[in-house]
């Protein structure tokens, strides 16, 4: 670089330096006079106490929600507690846990109810006390009970995994779906997305949409019956890992693993194993860790007096049997502890 090109740049840098020297004292005065408002917003976040309550202890999905919240909260100087949850999805027990958690007067609560109606009972007290509530994954019926709802877009995720399955079977043939709890909003969204995605595949026939009892034996029997009734069946879509686990037994017993394709939801240990074995071709990997991060983001907004988002869609990805063991694929596994 020649001297002519250096001198103009040097003058610009000097001018910027001079401006900085002038602005510095002014900024300091501004902070003393009126800048305290900005510091106040920061103080509202720093040191804020965040409680986490969910439907089941030890479940990798909810463990990861807590991990994401703790990591994001720590970066902001928040005090984020451990996941408090019953051993199974029992709302009565969860209600007692939430009531106990609220006695410590947290600034915010990250909450996943086990029941959309009864789950709102302990939250009424929190709202009366001005506690910020972020509903994660399972939505309460009364949206007045939470500030923001963070969850996967189950409808769009269902459309995406169904399109993948449709292409996998060449866009034609018979397909069956196995859901759970027909009245559950999540199941409904996952079935609706499945049905709507197949409107783009007129040569695919949906021969069965069933909702067996949540029991491994019942689900297995349901899938086995479907395989017998429809010997030309090309694929099975399941709405959760319990259904894919039960259907997997039926596929093995019938000797049609790989011939009848199957996709599911979630990347817990059961579905990861089925992917590795080639029984399951793909699954929708939700990202509970990201949900925890997004929950903290909404809490920070609320504490600073900013407008929060009523609904926040968490990202989902398709995890396939081909990439399940890749470094990127392993990042989507639901882990039982924080990294």
One Martini backbone bead per residue (centre of mass of N, CA, C, O) as a GRO file, in nm:
protein
  339
    1UNK     BB    1   0.096   0.035   0.023
    2UNK     BB    2   0.071   0.362  -0.021
    3UNK     BB    3   0.080   0.679   0.110
    4UNK     BB    4  -0.189   0.784  -0.008
    5UNK     BB    5  -0.369   0.556   0.128
    6UNK     BB    6  -0.296   0.612   0.430
    7UNK     BB    7  -0.369   0.907   0.509
    8UNK     BB    8  -0.680   0.908   0.494
    9UNK     BB    9  -0.719   0.680   0.702
   10UNK     BB   10  -0.581   0.827   0.939
   11UNK     BB   11  -0.779   1.064   0.954
   12UNK     BB   12  -1.028   0.894   1.019
   13UNK     BB   13  -0.924   0.768   1.282
   14UNK     BB   14  -0.877   1.034   1.429
   15UNK     BB   15  -1.167   1.131   1.415
   16UNK     BB   16  -1.287   0.894   1.575
   17UNK     BB   17  -1.123   0.938   1.830
   18UNK     BB   18  -1.225   1.220   1.891
   19UNK     BB   19  -1.521   1.144   1.911
   20UNK     BB   20  -1.487   0.948   2.146
   21UNK     BB   21  -1.378   1.156   2.349
   22UNK     BB   22  -1.641   1.328   2.341
   23UNK     BB   23  -1.860   1.106   2.398
   24UNK     BB   24  -1.778   0.978   2.661
   25UNK     BB   25  -1.855   1.205   2.869
   26UNK     BB   26  -2.147   1.232   2.768
   27UNK     BB   27  -2.232   0.944   2.833
   28UNK     BB   28  -2.175   0.962   3.134
   29UNK     BB   29  -2.377   1.188   3.192
   30UNK     BB   30  -2.623   1.039   3.085
   31UNK     BB   31  -2.609   0.808   3.291
   32UNK     BB   32  -2.644   0.988   3.542
   33UNK     BB   33  -2.917   1.122   3.455
   34UNK     BB   34  -3.081   0.892   3.240
   35UNK     BB   35  -2.932   0.599   3.216
   36UNK     BB   36  -3.065   0.431   3.447
   37UNK     BB   37  -3.284   0.287   3.286
   38UNK     BB   38  -3.101   0.084   3.150
   39UNK     BB   39  -2.992  -0.039   3.414
   40UNK     BB   40  -3.268  -0.130   3.519
   41UNK     BB   41  -3.320  -0.342   3.304
   42UNK     BB   42  -3.075  -0.513   3.371
   43UNK     BB   43  -3.151  -0.564   3.673
   44UNK     BB   44  -3.414  -0.728   3.609
   45UNK     BB   45  -3.235  -0.970   3.507
   46UNK     BB   46  -3.026  -0.956   3.704
   47UNK     BB   47  -3.099  -1.206   3.946
   48UNK     BB   48  -3.317  -1.356   3.840
   49UNK     BB   49  -3.570  -1.590   3.921
   50UNK     BB   50  -3.594  -1.932   3.792
   51UNK     BB   51  -3.843  -2.163   3.738
   52UNK     BB   52  -3.893  -2.531   3.693
   53UNK     BB   53  -4.180  -2.712   3.551
   54UNK     BB   54  -4.273  -3.059   3.501
   55UNK     BB   55  -4.415  -3.385   3.421
   56UNK     BB   56  -4.108  -3.534   3.408
   57UNK     BB   57  -3.867  -3.701   3.546
   58UNK     BB   58  -3.587  -3.792   3.338
   59UNK     BB   59  -3.680  -3.670   3.085
   60UNK     BB   60  -3.495  -3.566   2.824
   61UNK     BB   61  -3.673  -3.341   2.719
   62UNK     BB   62  -3.702  -3.176   2.995
   63UNK     BB   63  -3.405  -3.159   3.057
   64UNK     BB   64  -3.336  -2.982   2.802
   65UNK     BB   65  -3.502  -2.741   2.872
   66UNK     BB   66  -3.338  -2.678   3.128
   67UNK     BB   67  -3.060  -2.654   2.997
   68UNK     BB   68  -3.125  -2.413   2.812
   69UNK     BB   69  -3.214  -2.219   3.037
   70UNK     BB   70  -2.954  -2.222   3.206
   71UNK     BB   71  -2.759  -2.122   2.989
   72UNK     BB   72  -2.909  -1.857   2.913
   73UNK     BB   73  -2.939  -1.738   3.201
   74UNK     BB   74  -2.640  -1.720   3.281
   75UNK     BB   75  -2.561  -1.509   3.061
   76UNK     BB   76  -2.775  -1.296   3.216
   77UNK     BB   77  -2.761  -1.348   3.541
   78UNK     BB   78  -2.936  -1.573   3.623
   79UNK     BB   79  -3.144  -1.779   3.845
   80UNK     BB   80  -3.158  -2.116   3.759
   81UNK     BB   81  -3.326  -2.385   3.814
   82UNK     BB   82  -3.434  -2.689   3.856
   83UNK     BB   83  -3.609  -2.950   3.773
   84UNK     BB   84  -3.955  -2.988   3.858
   85UNK     BB   85  -4.088  -3.328   3.908
   86UNK     BB   86  -4.249  -3.595   3.852
   87UNK     BB   87  -4.227  -3.936   3.763
   88UNK     BB   88  -4.499  -3.864   3.630
   89UNK     BB   89  -4.790  -3.763   3.448
   90UNK     BB   90  -4.899  -3.590   3.726
   91UNK     BB   91  -5.089  -3.321   3.801
   92UNK     BB   92  -5.127  -3.332   4.106
   93UNK     BB   93  -4.822  -3.340   4.169
   94UNK     BB   94  -4.745  -3.087   4.005
   95UNK     BB   95  -4.913  -2.886   4.164
   96UNK     BB   96  -4.757  -2.916   4.429
   97UNK     BB   97  -4.484  -2.833   4.316
   98UNK     BB   98  -4.563  -2.548   4.222
   99UNK     BB   99  -4.656  -2.442   4.495
  100UNK     BB  100  -4.376  -2.473   4.626
  101UNK     BB  101  -4.216  -2.296   4.428
  102UNK     BB  102  -4.387  -2.026   4.484
  103UNK     BB  103  -4.283  -1.971   4.781
  104UNK     BB  104  -4.006  -1.834   4.656
  105UNK     BB  105  -4.071  -1.606   4.458
  106UNK     BB  106  -4.040  -1.596   4.158
  107UNK     BB  107  -4.010  -1.419   3.860
  108UNK     BB  108  -4.022  -1.703   3.705
  109UNK     BB  109  -4.198  -1.956   3.493
  110UNK     BB  110  -4.130  -2.274   3.365
  111UNK     BB  111  -4.405  -2.453   3.198
  112UNK     BB  112  -4.536  -2.800   3.196
  113UNK     BB  113  -4.818  -2.946   3.156
  114UNK     BB  114  -5.029  -3.242   3.197
  115UNK     BB  115  -5.283  -3.044   3.187
  116UNK     BB  116  -5.472  -2.796   3.028
  117UNK     BB  117  -5.660  -2.743   3.284
  118UNK     BB  118  -5.543  -2.836   3.565
  119UNK     BB  119  -5.266  -2.685   3.508
  120UNK     BB  120  -5.390  -2.391   3.586
  121UNK     BB  121  -5.435  -2.376   3.893
  122UNK     BB  122  -5.137  -2.296   4.004
  123UNK     BB  123  -5.114  -2.033   3.811
  124UNK     BB  124  -5.308  -1.828   3.933
  125UNK     BB  125  -5.124  -1.737   4.164
  126UNK     BB  126  -4.889  -1.637   3.993
  127UNK     BB  127  -5.047  -1.412   3.848
  128UNK     BB  128  -5.132  -1.256   4.105
  129UNK     BB  129  -4.806  -1.219   4.177
  130UNK     BB  130  -4.650  -1.150   3.892
  131UNK     BB  131  -4.562  -1.398   3.741
  132UNK     BB  132  -4.378  -1.514   3.495
  133UNK     BB  133  -4.516  -1.717   3.220
  134UNK     BB  134  -4.386  -2.008   3.049
  135UNK     BB  135  -4.515  -2.203   2.804
  136UNK     BB  136  -4.412  -2.547   2.738
  137UNK     BB  137  -4.536  -2.755   2.468
  138UNK     BB  138  -4.799  -2.750   2.665
  139UNK     BB  139  -5.112  -2.615   2.636
  140UNK     BB  140  -5.307  -2.406   2.781
  141UNK     BB  141  -5.634  -2.317   2.759
  142UNK     BB  142  -5.554  -2.050   2.917
  143UNK     BB  143  -5.390  -1.765   2.792
  144UNK     BB  144  -5.393  -1.590   3.067
  145UNK     BB  145  -5.166  -1.782   3.221
  146UNK     BB  146  -4.966  -1.665   2.999
  147UNK     BB  147  -4.718  -1.493   2.811
  148UNK     BB  148  -4.587  -1.756   2.667
  149UNK     BB  149  -4.562  -1.987   2.383
  150UNK     BB  150  -4.344  -2.275   2.357
  151UNK     BB  151  -4.313  -2.454   2.039
  152UNK     BB  152  -4.373  -2.669   1.821
  153UNK     BB  153  -4.472  -2.719   1.485
  154UNK     BB  154  -4.668  -2.983   1.431
  155UNK     BB  155  -4.786  -2.938   1.154
  156UNK     BB  156  -4.524  -2.879   0.990
  157UNK     BB  157  -4.370  -3.131   1.078
  158UNK     BB  158  -4.573  -3.331   0.954
  159UNK     BB  159  -4.545  -3.240   0.662
  160UNK     BB  160  -4.243  -3.295   0.631
  161UNK     BB  161  -4.234  -3.604   0.707
  162UNK     BB  162  -4.448  -3.692   0.497
  163UNK     BB  163  -4.299  -3.605   0.243
  164UNK     BB  164  -4.060  -3.788   0.292
  165UNK     BB  165  -4.224  -4.053   0.284
  166UNK     BB  166  -4.349  -4.021   0.004
  167UNK     BB  167  -4.075  -4.024  -0.147
  168UNK     BB  168  -3.977  -4.302  -0.037
  169UNK     BB  169  -4.244  -4.446  -0.197
  170UNK     BB  170  -4.286  -4.284  -0.479
  171UNK     BB  171  -4.587  -4.150  -0.446
  172UNK     BB  172  -4.710  -4.446  -0.372
  173UNK     BB  173  -4.967  -4.607  -0.203
  174UNK     BB  174  -4.997  -4.742   0.112
  175UNK     BB  175  -5.109  -4.581   0.425
  176UNK     BB  176  -5.049  -4.546   0.780
  177UNK     BB  177  -5.183  -4.427   1.099
  178UNK     BB  178  -5.051  -4.360   1.439
  179UNK     BB  179  -5.207  -4.257   1.727
  180UNK     BB  180  -5.279  -4.048   2.025
  181UNK     BB  181  -5.518  -3.916   2.154
  182UNK     BB  182  -5.755  -3.761   1.971
  183UNK     BB  183  -5.791  -3.492   2.173
  184UNK     BB  184  -5.510  -3.409   2.131
  185UNK     BB  185  -5.361  -3.133   1.997
  186UNK     BB  186  -5.098  -3.262   1.896
  187UNK     BB  187  -5.218  -3.498   1.745
  188UNK     BB  188  -5.399  -3.333   1.559
  189UNK     BB  189  -5.168  -3.177   1.417
  190UNK     BB  190  -5.014  -3.435   1.314
  191UNK     BB  191  -5.254  -3.539   1.140
  192UNK     BB  192  -5.318  -3.290   0.971
  193UNK     BB  193  -5.040  -3.268   0.836
  194UNK     BB  194  -5.050  -3.545   0.706
  195UNK     BB  195  -5.305  -3.502   0.531
  196UNK     BB  196  -5.215  -3.240   0.380
  197UNK     BB  197  -4.955  -3.348   0.246
  198UNK     BB  198  -5.115  -3.577   0.071
  199UNK     BB  199  -5.250  -3.382  -0.141
  200UNK     BB  200  -4.974  -3.401  -0.323
  201UNK     BB  201  -5.053  -3.736  -0.327
  202UNK     BB  202  -5.284  -3.904  -0.514
  203UNK     BB  203  -5.132  -4.207  -0.505
  204UNK     BB  204  -5.202  -4.198  -0.203
  205UNK     BB  205  -5.336  -4.426   0.044
  206UNK     BB  206  -5.537  -4.395   0.323
  207UNK     BB  207  -5.630  -4.679   0.524
  208UNK     BB  208  -5.532  -4.565   0.823
  209UNK     BB  209  -5.657  -4.414   1.139
  210UNK     BB  210  -5.529  -4.460   1.463
  211UNK     BB  211  -5.611  -4.487   1.845
  212UNK     BB  212  -5.451  -4.638   2.055
  213UNK     BB  213  -5.367  -4.742   2.331
  214UNK     BB  214  -5.121  -4.668   2.575
  215UNK     BB  215  -4.971  -4.962   2.466
  216UNK     BB  216  -4.753  -5.181   2.353
  217UNK     BB  217  -4.949  -5.417   2.289
  218UNK     BB  218  -5.171  -5.256   2.143
  219UNK     BB  219  -4.996  -5.129   1.923
  220UNK     BB  220  -4.889  -5.390   1.805
  221UNK     BB  221  -5.168  -5.509   1.732
  222UNK     BB  222  -5.252  -5.282   1.545
  223UNK     BB  223  -5.021  -5.311   1.338
  224UNK     BB  224  -5.062  -5.610   1.273
  225UNK     BB  225  -5.351  -5.579   1.162
  226UNK     BB  226  -5.276  -5.385   0.932
  227UNK     BB  227  -5.081  -5.579   0.781
  228UNK     BB  228  -5.298  -5.794   0.722
  229UNK     BB  229  -5.518  -5.613   0.583
  230UNK     BB  230  -5.249  -5.466   0.431
  231UNK     BB  231  -5.018  -5.622   0.235
  232UNK     BB  232  -4.942  -5.340   0.056
  233UNK     BB  233  -4.805  -5.185   0.257
  234UNK     BB  234  -4.560  -4.908   0.270
  235UNK     BB  235  -4.655  -4.729   0.534
  236UNK     BB  236  -4.577  -4.560   0.857
  237UNK     BB  237  -4.732  -4.324   1.074
  238UNK     BB  238  -4.611  -4.170   1.373
  239UNK     BB  239  -4.666  -3.954   1.671
  240UNK     BB  240  -4.468  -4.147   1.847
  241UNK     BB  241  -4.252  -4.357   2.020
  242UNK     BB  242  -4.463  -4.562   2.116
  243UNK     BB  243  -4.569  -4.635   1.833
  244UNK     BB  244  -4.297  -4.716   1.700
  245UNK     BB  245  -4.227  -4.941   1.900
  246UNK     BB  246  -4.477  -5.119   1.850
  247UNK     BB  247  -4.453  -5.136   1.535
  248UNK     BB  248  -4.172  -5.268   1.524
  249UNK     BB  249  -4.259  -5.546   1.622
  250UNK     BB  250  -4.453  -5.603   1.387
  251UNK     BB  251  -4.241  -5.581   1.161
  252UNK     BB  252  -4.060  -5.809   1.259
  253UNK     BB  253  -4.271  -6.040   1.273
  254UNK     BB  254  -4.340  -5.995   0.951
  255UNK     BB  255  -4.071  -5.932   0.783
  256UNK     BB  256  -4.082  -5.584   0.693
  257UNK     BB  257  -3.824  -5.455   0.731
  258UNK     BB  258  -3.792  -5.184   0.495
  259UNK     BB  259  -4.049  -5.232   0.325
  260UNK     BB  260  -4.182  -5.086   0.561
  261UNK     BB  261  -4.213  -4.773   0.623
  262UNK     BB  262  -4.098  -4.542   0.895
  263UNK     BB  263  -4.226  -4.274   1.097
  264UNK     BB  264  -4.171  -4.002   1.342
  265UNK     BB  265  -4.131  -3.878   1.681
  266UNK     BB  266  -3.845  -3.805   1.805
  267UNK     BB  267  -3.496  -3.830   1.984
  268UNK     BB  268  -3.486  -4.066   2.154
  269UNK     BB  269  -3.360  -4.368   2.233
  270UNK     BB  270  -3.569  -4.542   2.082
  271UNK     BB  271  -3.553  -4.400   1.798
  272UNK     BB  272  -3.251  -4.414   1.757
  273UNK     BB  273  -3.238  -4.723   1.750
  274UNK     BB  274  -3.432  -4.758   1.507
  275UNK     BB  275  -3.253  -4.605   1.311
  276UNK     BB  276  -2.995  -4.782   1.338
  277UNK     BB  277  -3.168  -5.048   1.241
  278UNK     BB  278  -3.388  -4.956   1.007
  279UNK     BB  279  -3.693  -4.937   1.107
  280UNK     BB  280  -3.643  -4.635   1.099
  281UNK     BB  281  -3.616  -4.359   0.872
  282UNK     BB  282  -3.764  -4.122   1.046
  283UNK     BB  283  -3.760  -3.809   1.245
  284UNK     BB  284  -3.883  -3.566   1.456
  285UNK     BB  285  -3.668  -3.321   1.581
  286UNK     BB  286  -3.681  -3.175   1.847
  287UNK     BB  287  -3.581  -2.863   2.051
  288UNK     BB  288  -3.566  -2.829   2.382
  289UNK     BB  289  -3.323  -2.650   2.427
  290UNK     BB  290  -3.436  -2.412   2.259
  291UNK     BB  291  -3.685  -2.369   2.435
  292UNK     BB  292  -3.532  -2.272   2.683
  293UNK     BB  293  -3.405  -2.027   2.545
  294UNK     BB  294  -3.673  -1.892   2.452
  295UNK     BB  295  -3.790  -1.855   2.733
  296UNK     BB  296  -3.571  -1.659   2.834
  297UNK     BB  297  -3.616  -1.443   2.622
  298UNK     BB  298  -3.907  -1.373   2.718
  299UNK     BB  299  -3.838  -1.301   3.008
  300UNK     BB  300  -3.649  -1.066   2.949
  301UNK     BB  301  -3.857  -0.892   2.812
  302UNK     BB  302  -4.055  -0.868   3.047
  303UNK     BB  303  -3.853  -0.749   3.263
  304UNK     BB  304  -3.797  -0.492   3.055
  305UNK     BB  305  -4.090  -0.412   2.926
  306UNK     BB  306  -4.139  -0.584   2.688
  307UNK     BB  307  -4.268  -0.736   2.424
  308UNK     BB  308  -4.413  -1.035   2.387
  309UNK     BB  309  -4.459  -1.351   2.255
  310UNK     BB  310  -4.728  -1.547   2.240
  311UNK     BB  311  -4.581  -1.714   2.002
  312UNK     BB  312  -4.325  -1.979   1.974
  313UNK     BB  313  -4.133  -2.130   1.733
  314UNK     BB  314  -3.970  -2.416   1.730
  315UNK     BB  315  -3.738  -2.604   1.607
  316UNK     BB  316  -3.709  -2.851   1.342
  317UNK     BB  317  -3.592  -3.186   1.246
  318UNK     BB  318  -3.473  -3.427   1.023
  319UNK     BB  319  -3.407  -3.760   1.124
  320UNK     BB  320  -3.208  -4.010   0.990
  321UNK     BB  321  -3.065  -4.319   0.931
  322UNK     BB  322  -2.813  -4.185   0.783
  323UNK     BB  323  -2.756  -3.937   1.024
  324UNK     BB  324  -2.772  -4.031   1.330
  325UNK     BB  325  -2.433  -4.075   1.369
  326UNK     BB  326  -2.365  -3.807   1.316
  327UNK     BB  327  -2.264  -3.521   1.449
  328UNK     BB  328  -2.531  -3.372   1.379
  329UNK     BB  329  -2.728  -3.595   1.469
  330UNK     BB  330  -2.637  -3.614   1.775
  331UNK     BB  331  -2.744  -3.324   1.851
  332UNK     BB  332  -3.061  -3.437   1.843
  333UNK     BB  333  -3.041  -3.585   2.084
  334UNK     BB  334  -3.183  -3.690   2.377
  335UNK     BB  335  -3.059  -3.598   2.684
  336UNK     BB  336  -3.005  -3.669   3.041
  337UNK     BB  337  -2.792  -3.426   3.021
  338UNK     BB  338  -2.586  -3.178   3.050
  339UNK     BB  339  -2.298  -3.047   2.886
   0.00000   0.00000   0.00000
